[in-house]
Every structure is written in structure tokens, then in C-alpha cells.
Coordinates of C-alpha atoms and ligand atoms in Angstrom, one line a residue:
M1 CA -66.1 -46.8 -7.5
N2 CA -62.3 -47.0 -7.4
Q3 CA -61.6 -47.5 -3.7
K4 CA -58.2 -47.7 -2.4
I5 CA -56.3 -48.6 0.8
K6 CA -55.8 -45.5 2.9
L7 CA -52.4 -44.7 4.3
Y8 CA -52.7 -42.4 7.3
D9 CA -49.5 -40.3 7.3
L10 CA -48.5 -37.6 9.8
V11 CA -48.4 -33.9 9.0
A12 CA -47.8 -30.8 11.1
S13 CA -50.9 -29.0 9.9
P14 CA -54.0 -30.1 7.9
K15 CA -52.9 -28.7 4.5
S16 CA -49.3 -29.7 4.8
T17 CA -47.6 -32.1 2.3
C18 CA -44.5 -32.3 4.3
Y19 CA -44.5 -36.0 5.1
F20 CA -41.8 -36.3 7.8
S21 CA -42.8 -39.4 9.7
P22 CA -40.0 -41.9 9.3
T23 CA -42.2 -44.9 10.2
A24 CA -44.9 -43.9 7.6
W25 CA -42.2 -43.9 4.9
K26 CA -41.5 -47.5 5.6
T27 CA -45.1 -48.4 4.9
R28 CA -45.4 -46.0 1.9
L29 CA -42.4 -47.8 0.3
G30 CA -43.6 -51.2 1.2
L31 CA -47.0 -50.6 -0.5
L32 CA -45.1 -49.3 -3.6
H33 CA -42.9 -52.4 -3.5
K34 CA -45.9 -54.7 -3.5
N35 CA -47.6 -52.6 -6.1
V36 CA -50.6 -51.8 -3.9
Q37 CA -52.8 -48.9 -4.9
F38 CA -53.3 -46.5 -2.0
E39 CA -54.2 -42.9 -1.1
T40 CA -52.5 -40.8 1.5
I41 CA -54.7 -39.4 4.3
P42 CA -52.7 -36.5 6.0
T43 CA -53.2 -36.7 9.7
T44 CA -52.2 -34.3 12.4
F45 CA -51.2 -35.3 15.9
L46 CA -54.5 -34.2 17.3
Q47 CA -56.5 -36.0 14.5
L48 CA -54.5 -39.1 15.3
R49 CA -55.3 -39.0 19.0
G50 CA -58.9 -37.9 18.4
E51 CA -60.8 -38.9 15.3
L52 CA -58.6 -41.7 14.2
A53 CA -58.3 -43.3 17.6
Q54 CA -62.0 -43.2 17.9
R55 CA -62.9 -44.4 14.4
S56 CA -60.4 -47.2 14.4
G57 CA -61.4 -48.3 17.9
C58 CA -57.7 -48.4 18.8
P59 CA -56.9 -45.7 21.4
D60 CA -53.2 -46.3 21.1
I61 CA -53.1 -46.2 17.3
T62 CA -49.9 -44.7 15.9
I63 CA -48.7 -43.6 12.4
P64 CA -48.5 -45.3 10.0
A65 CA -51.8 -46.9 10.0
I66 CA -53.6 -48.4 7.0
E67 CA -57.3 -48.8 6.4
L68 CA -58.3 -51.7 4.3
L69 CA -61.5 -51.5 1.9
D70 CA -63.5 -53.4 4.5
G71 CA -62.7 -50.8 7.2
T72 CA -60.1 -52.9 9.0
F73 CA -57.3 -50.9 10.5
I74 CA -53.7 -52.3 10.7
Y75 CA -50.9 -50.3 12.4
D76 CA -47.4 -50.5 13.3
S77 CA -45.2 -50.4 10.4
F78 CA -43.6 -53.8 10.9
R79 CA -46.9 -55.5 11.3
I80 CA -48.0 -53.9 8.1
A81 CA -44.9 -55.1 6.3
E82 CA -45.7 -58.6 7.5
W83 CA -49.2 -58.3 6.4
L84 CA -48.1 -57.1 3.0
E85 CA -45.6 -60.0 2.6
T86 CA -48.3 -62.6 3.1
T87 CA -51.2 -60.8 1.4
Y88 CA -49.3 -60.1 -1.9
P89 CA -47.3 -63.3 -2.4
D90 CA -46.9 -62.8 -6.1
A91 CA -45.1 -59.5 -5.8
P92 CA -41.3 -59.4 -4.9
S93 CA -40.6 -60.3 -1.2
L94 CA -39.9 -57.4 1.1
F95 CA -37.5 -59.5 3.1
T96 CA -35.3 -61.6 0.8
G97 CA -33.6 -58.8 -1.3
D98 CA -33.3 -61.1 -4.4
G99 CA -36.2 -59.8 -6.5
K100 CA -38.1 -63.1 -6.2
S101 CA -41.8 -63.2 -5.2
S102 CA -42.7 -64.2 -1.6
R103 CA -44.3 -67.3 -3.0
E104 CA -41.0 -68.4 -4.6
S105 CA -38.9 -67.6 -1.5
Q106 CA -37.5 -70.1 1.0
P107 CA -39.1 -69.6 4.3
E108 CA -35.8 -69.6 6.1
Q109 CA -34.6 -66.8 3.9
V110 CA -37.7 -64.8 4.6
I111 CA -37.1 -65.3 8.3
L112 CA -33.5 -64.3 8.2
G113 CA -34.4 -61.2 6.2
K114 CA -37.2 -60.4 8.6
N115 CA -34.9 -60.6 11.6
Y116 CA -32.3 -58.4 10.0
S117 CA -35.1 -55.8 9.2
R118 CA -36.5 -56.0 12.7
L119 CA -33.0 -55.4 14.2
V120 CA -32.5 -52.3 12.1
D121 CA -36.1 -51.3 12.8
L122 CA -35.7 -51.3 16.5
G123 CA -32.4 -49.5 16.3
L124 CA -31.9 -46.8 13.7
G125 CA -35.4 -46.9 12.5
A126 CA -37.0 -46.3 15.9
S127 CA -38.5 -42.9 16.8
K128 CA -38.4 -42.9 20.6
S129 CA -37.7 -39.3 21.7
E130 CA -35.8 -40.6 24.7
W131 CA -32.8 -41.8 22.9
A132 CA -32.8 -41.2 19.1
V133 CA -30.3 -38.6 18.1
W134 CA -32.4 -38.0 15.1
Y135 CA -35.4 -36.8 17.0
E136 CA -33.3 -34.6 19.2
L137 CA -31.3 -33.1 16.3
F138 CA -34.3 -32.2 14.1
F139 CA -36.6 -31.3 17.0
P140 CA -36.3 -27.5 16.5
Q141 CA -37.2 -27.9 12.8
Q142 CA -40.2 -30.0 13.6
D143 CA -41.2 -27.6 16.3
K144 CA -41.4 -24.8 13.8
L145 CA -43.9 -26.6 11.8
I146 CA -46.4 -27.2 14.5
T147 CA -48.9 -24.4 14.5
G148 CA -52.2 -23.6 16.4
D149 CA -52.4 -23.4 20.2
E150 CA -54.1 -26.7 20.9
H151 CA -51.7 -28.5 18.6
R152 CA -48.6 -26.8 20.1
A153 CA -49.8 -27.6 23.6
Y154 CA -50.0 -31.3 22.8
F155 CA -46.7 -31.3 20.9
T156 CA -44.7 -29.6 23.6
S157 CA -46.4 -31.1 26.6
D158 CA -44.4 -32.9 29.4
A159 CA -46.9 -35.8 29.0
R160 CA -45.4 -36.4 25.5
L161 CA -41.8 -35.3 26.1
G162 CA -41.1 -36.0 29.7
P163 CA -40.6 -33.4 32.6
Q164 CA -39.3 -30.2 31.0
G165 CA -38.7 -32.2 27.8
Y166 CA -39.5 -29.3 25.5
Q167 CA -36.9 -27.0 27.1
K168 CA -34.3 -29.7 27.4
L169 CA -34.7 -30.6 23.7
L170 CA -34.2 -27.1 22.5
A171 CA -31.2 -26.6 24.8
L172 CA -29.1 -29.5 23.4
D173 CA -25.8 -28.9 21.7
R174 CA -26.6 -29.0 18.0
Q175 CA -23.1 -29.5 16.8
E176 CA -22.5 -32.5 19.1
L177 CA -25.9 -34.0 17.9
T178 CA -24.8 -33.5 14.3
R179 CA -21.5 -35.3 15.0
R180 CA -23.4 -38.2 16.5
A181 CA -25.9 -38.4 13.7
K182 CA -23.0 -38.6 11.2
M183 CA -21.5 -41.5 13.2
N184 CA -24.9 -43.3 13.0
V185 CA -24.6 -43.1 9.2
Q186 CA -21.0 -44.2 8.9
P187 CA -21.7 -47.9 9.1
L188 CA -24.3 -47.6 6.5
A189 CA -21.9 -45.8 4.1
Q190 CA -19.4 -48.6 4.9
I191 CA -21.8 -51.4 4.1
L192 CA -22.6 -50.0 0.7
H193 CA -18.9 -49.2 0.0
E194 CA -18.3 -53.0 0.5
R195 CA -21.0 -53.9 -1.9
S196 CA -21.6 -51.0 -4.3
N197 CA -24.6 -51.0 -6.6
E198 CA -26.5 -53.2 -4.2
Y199 CA -29.0 -52.5 -1.5
F200 CA -29.0 -53.1 2.2
Q201 CA -31.5 -55.9 1.8
G202 CA -29.5 -57.6 -1.1
T203 CA -29.3 -57.2 -4.8
H204 CA -32.8 -55.7 -4.7
P205 CA -34.3 -53.3 -2.2
G206 CA -36.5 -54.5 0.7
Q207 CA -37.7 -53.6 4.1
V208 CA -34.3 -52.7 5.5
D209 CA -33.8 -50.2 2.7
Y210 CA -37.2 -48.7 3.4
I211 CA -36.5 -48.4 7.1
I212 CA -33.1 -46.6 6.5
F213 CA -34.6 -44.4 3.7
G214 CA -37.5 -43.5 6.1
R215 CA -34.8 -42.0 8.4
Y216 CA -33.3 -40.2 5.5
A217 CA -36.6 -38.9 4.3
Y218 CA -37.5 -37.6 7.8
C219 CA -34.2 -35.6 7.9
R220 CA -34.7 -34.4 4.3
M221 CA -38.3 -33.2 4.8
L222 CA -37.2 -31.3 7.9
D223 CA -33.8 -29.8 6.9
A224 CA -32.5 -30.5 3.3
E225 CA -29.2 -28.7 3.9
L226 CA -28.3 -30.5 7.2
T227 CA -29.4 -33.8 5.6
K228 CA -27.0 -33.4 2.7
E229 CA -24.1 -32.9 5.2
I230 CA -25.1 -36.0 7.4
W231 CA -26.2 -38.3 4.6
N232 CA -25.2 -37.6 1.0
D233 CA -21.7 -36.2 1.7
Q234 CA -20.7 -39.4 3.6
G235 CA -19.8 -41.6 0.7
E236 CA -20.4 -41.9 -3.0
E237 CA -22.1 -45.3 -2.7
L238 CA -24.6 -44.0 -0.1
N239 CA -25.3 -40.9 -2.2
E240 CA -26.1 -43.2 -5.2
W241 CA -28.3 -45.5 -3.0
I242 CA -30.2 -42.4 -2.0
E243 CA -30.6 -41.3 -5.5
R244 CA -31.8 -44.8 -6.6
L245 CA -34.5 -44.8 -4.0
C246 CA -35.5 -41.3 -4.7
Q247 CA -36.1 -42.3 -8.3
A248 CA -37.7 -45.7 -7.6
F249 CA -41.4 -46.4 -8.2
D250 CA -41.6 -43.7 -10.9
G251 CA -39.8 -41.1 -8.7
H252 CA -42.4 -41.3 -5.9
A253 CA -40.1 -40.1 -3.1
Q254 CA -38.5 -37.4 -5.3
R255 CA -41.9 -36.0 -6.1
L256 CA -42.9 -35.9 -2.5
F257 CA -39.7 -34.1 -1.7
D258 CA -40.2 -31.6 -4.5
N259 CA -43.9 -31.0 -3.6
S260 CA -43.2 -30.8 0.2
S261 CA -45.0 -27.8 1.5
T262 CA -45.9 -26.9 5.1
S263 CA -48.4 -24.2 4.2
E264 CA -51.7 -24.0 6.0
N265 CA -53.5 -22.5 2.9
Ligands
GSH1 N1 -43.3 -49.0 16.1 C1 -44.2 -48.1 15.5 C2 -43.8 -46.6 15.8 C3 -44.9 -45.7 15.3 C4 -44.6 -44.3 15.9 O1 -44.0 -44.1 16.9 N2 -45.2 -43.3 15.1 C5 -45.2 -42.0 15.5 C6 -44.9 -41.1 14.3 S1 -43.4 -41.3 13.6 C7 -46.6 -41.6 16.1 O2 -47.6 -42.0 15.7 N3 -46.5 -40.6 17.1 C8 -47.8 -40.2 17.6 C9 -47.6 -39.2 18.8 O3 -46.4 -38.9 19.1 O4 -48.6 -38.9 19.4 C10 -44.2 -48.3 14.0 O5 -43.1 -48.6 13.4 O6 -45.3 -48.2 13.4

């Protein structure tokens, strides 16, 4: 029997292949980076709060979560990244950006890379609806994907979005949000402009790249046209970095973008 680690990823409906969760992308790319075989288990918001919370024994479980072959669940993308780093020491480090294995890396260098990743993770990479321009900007697109009365009731609830949160999110000035989103991307374009052909983590990609690419993938899955304006058109080096990560790991990300479907059939 060929059992694999399971990656629970978020979808808007049971048959959808539109993987829009920015945090799940961080783990997806981390697993690929460490050359770990895995299968994706599409999970809706209701399945996450119901079946998965129950089966894992973790009522607060979030996406991404992985299930190991012995049935252990690990969740929180950063915790999973740390687990991958120590569990697969012979594969390239996620935190050093120099292509060397975790085993060959200096502990101080790993710590530095980890702190850098964590800082980006809690800033640009975070998904809190209260502050993230990304969540606000792409909310109407995400809203359109959520179907079914029970599912919509959960997704639009005040418990999830705060008092009148749904109405407030839909009433926001989209032009202003687009402008702010572009400003979030500007420093990224600048960093790559200063060291073209490199990655955010270093000469090789790492967790910082996967966090930033997760944000890009979220945008791209929800609105490819707006994403081009916000991301690809903001600098040649950034555009090239996106292309390199789309094609990395045998074109894994590109394939998911091409096969993305929200259909319920
Ligand atoms: N810090 C966590 C954040 C995870 C998170 O917020 N995941 C979202 C999806 S992107 C989620 O599971 N949301 C469930 C819900 O809204 O009920 C991580 O990086 O894993």
C-alpha cells in the first residue's frame, strides 16, 4: 500500500480544485521543497469545523493541516515548516536560502532565516480579516465561490467576520484597496530589483518565498486579471520570480492554476 502524508487544503465547495488558501500554499511548497510525497484532501469550511476538528481531536484546527501516516495531525503552516526542517535534514533547508541541506547548515543561519520568515509570515503572509488588505480586496471574489445555504451562513456570519462584517466588506472602496495592495507589493519588487535572479530567502528559494508566493497564489486563484495588475506588472524581476516559482517542482503551481475549477459537478 502506497500511503502518503495528507495535506488538508481549503476549497469553496467539495468538488472544487480552486486552492485559494494562502497559508496552505506555504505548506504545499514546503512539502515539495523537502521532496515529501503527499496527497491533497480538499476541505470546505464546514468540513474543517466539523469532521476534521472532530477526527483530529483539535477543535481549533486551521488550514493547512497535515496528517502523518500514523494518524498524527500537525497544523499551523509555520509549525509544519519547522517540523519539515527537522524531519527531513538531508533535503535543502527551508530557512537558509543557500541550497545546502538542513544537516549541513549552521544553526545560527537557520535561526536567522527562521526569524526572517516568521516576520514576513506574521505580516504579509497573515490572513486576519481584520486588517489584511488582501482579504478585503478579494472578498467579493471569494464570496462568489461559496455555495449552499449552510456554507454561506457560516462564511458570511457575524461570528466569523465581526458585527455587520459581511456588509462592511462588500461596501469597501475597491480602487483604494487595489492601490494599497500594490503598495504592499512594491517593497517586494524593490528587493528583487536589487538582487535579480535571486530569491527572497537567498540564492535558493525557501520559506519566505513560499509565504510570499502563497499570497500571490491566493490572488491568482481568485482573480487572475487583478493579480496581473497588482503583482506581475510591478517589475520585471518580480514577474520573473513568479514565473520561476510557477515552474518549480515540475510546474506544480502552474498546473494547479491551469486546472483550477470551482465547479460543483
Ligand atoms: N497561522 C495559521 C493561520 C491559518 C489560517 O488562518 N487558515 C485559514 C485559511 S487560510 C483557516 O483555516 N480558516 C478557517 C476559518 O476561517 O474557519 C497558519 O499559518 O497555519
